[in-house]
Amino acid sequence: MITHRIWKYGDNINTDVIFPGRCTYTVSHDPTELARHALEDLDPAFAASVQRGDVIVAGRNWGNGSSREQAVTCLKAAGVHAVIAASFARIYYRNAINSGLLVIECPAVIAHLETGDTVEIDMENALLYCTAGSFVFPHLPESVRAIVQAGGLINALKMRD
Amino acid sequence: MSATFTEKILARNAGRASVQPGDVLDITPDVVLSHDNTAAIAQTFAQLPHGRVRYPERLAITLDHAAPPPTPRHAQNHAQIRAFVRAQGITNFFEVGRGICHQVLCEEGIIGPGLILLGADSHTPHAGWLGAFGAGIGRTEVAALWATGQLWLRVPETIRITLTGQLVPGVMSKDFALHLIGQLSAEGANYRAVEFDGEGITAMSPEACMVLPNMMAEMGAKNAYIAPDETTWAWLEQQLQRSRPHDYRERLAHFREMALYPDPDAHYAAHHTTDLSTIEPVVACPHTVDNIAPVSRLHQIRVDVGFIGTCTNGRLEDIAAAAQVVRGQRLAARLLVIPASSQILQDAIACGYITTLLDAGATIGTPGCGPCMGNHMGVLAPGEVCISSANRNFRGRMGERDSAIYLANPAVVAASALTGRITHPADILNP
Ligand code: SF4
């Protein structure tokens, strides 16, 4: 299993600080450009030092606020492997599934992880491993899992038609 | 079996006799909304093999988020959207200056009682004030909807909120909305539907009602609902007569046929009751919408600019309340007023409110979102403090990261711009 480095943030992190609203109609879909603005107003150090495979760990209501998908795609572009949170805002959760970013809701593990720690993710058994032990997370509803497995909604539709 | 509004409308659309919270359904919305993000959605749509939009008559597109375009890049974005609209034969297209999508869709009778609206905008629950189902979705999902006409939705649990009593003069529905979000928190309705009822709702004007489902987006709600009553139907009839004189009777009949109401014995996940007469003017302090404090405790806060506008509080009643506060006086701070639609701007001119505001030293902007999300037309410098009638005060939303946003009702915004400090309008109106 791969070991992921952790970036830890708090509760109620909103989409405006994950990806700035002022960039939504000017920054293109170009991944390098998207990645440069990731978490710009939350943690200015993030974009420069994030590494492919890193994981974001956050408290409750990650991604509340606007429906902008760049708040998902900028993290994918920055190489983020997954977001593990105590809970997600509704539209963020949908966007992540439909864009193929791994989102894991696991309130029990959050207090045990800090920036600089590492975590392992066992998708098969829906388990997280860290120094504090192993933590179970819920599987996605059956009908939605197909979308994630296809790598997002667009890929799922391409396969269907 | 008894059901909430949300359960009923989703079941009917999916062709099911009944549904349970947690069921995942394929929904075919009546209206699909997008705005300045349409060009980006079209790029995703172009990756699909479909080519043509499945139901072009169901799309509604407004240019409002950065309109008129502040940079050549924004202008190019609009040009791409116009090309897409022409190529796909989309008729519900609203140009720069017509207004904010949520307001325009209601004014134009595109959305109404009993219809389902899915929009690439988080404030799509707004449409619920008319007894519609409105939910925000992402851009990729809109691309999929354009292609297939369908999208998966999970049936949410519903929270019921009963309002008793009436707001006292000087207190607005925005104060109740902020109070509620403060109580239940910014995720108090996450994944859930909200239904409002009670005599407090019946007593509210349509414009006051519009604020409530709109603000439920700030509590994480999937959608929010107010049952259409006689006041709502009267508003609709007058509005449709104005915006679509040729077919307003048919449209109204369609809405009457589609309208749905919750069963009296429907099951709710939670039930809260508020006596509106206990609500006082409140402010959401930086940088979260649930960080609520009464206006009376914030008198020492300096204000550089007031902003009255947005899909939440940019309507005629809001502009009237502001004009009443500043009439015959000069502002100590800047005040930016951006009506939510061209119709509201016309009415505000006709009523003399715009002249009153200009006399006091206010700035008037083109109907649209303005600086609400930091795109243009009055963004904030580092260290600046704004008091705004909008719905979000997240860090950096209106410009620089180091600026601060306080959210309030439009009368409080006007009073604060007048004195340069957060001010209770009563201190101006009855000193
Ligand atoms: S006014 Fe603000 S909240 Fe409303 S649609 Fe425009 S940007 Fe969004």
Coordinates of C-alpha atoms in Angstrom, one line a residue, chain A residues 16 21-23, chain B residues 65 369-377 379-380 396-399:
Chain A
D16 CA -13.3 30.5 -2.1
G21 CA -13.5 33.2 -7.1
R22 CA -11.6 36.0 -8.9
C23 CA -9.8 33.3 -11.0
Chain B
H65 CA -21.2 37.0 -13.1
C369 CA -23.5 40.0 -9.6
G370 CA -21.0 42.9 -9.4
P371 CA -18.2 42.3 -6.8
C372 CA -20.2 39.6 -4.9
M373 CA -17.6 37.0 -5.9
G374 CA -14.7 39.4 -6.5
N375 CA -14.9 39.5 -10.3
H376 CA -15.1 43.2 -10.9
M377 CA -17.0 46.4 -10.3
V379 CA -13.6 44.7 -5.4
L380 CA -11.8 45.3 -2.1
G396 CA -11.0 37.0 0.0
R397 CA -14.3 36.5 -1.8
M398 CA -14.7 40.2 -2.8
G399 CA -11.1 40.8 -3.6

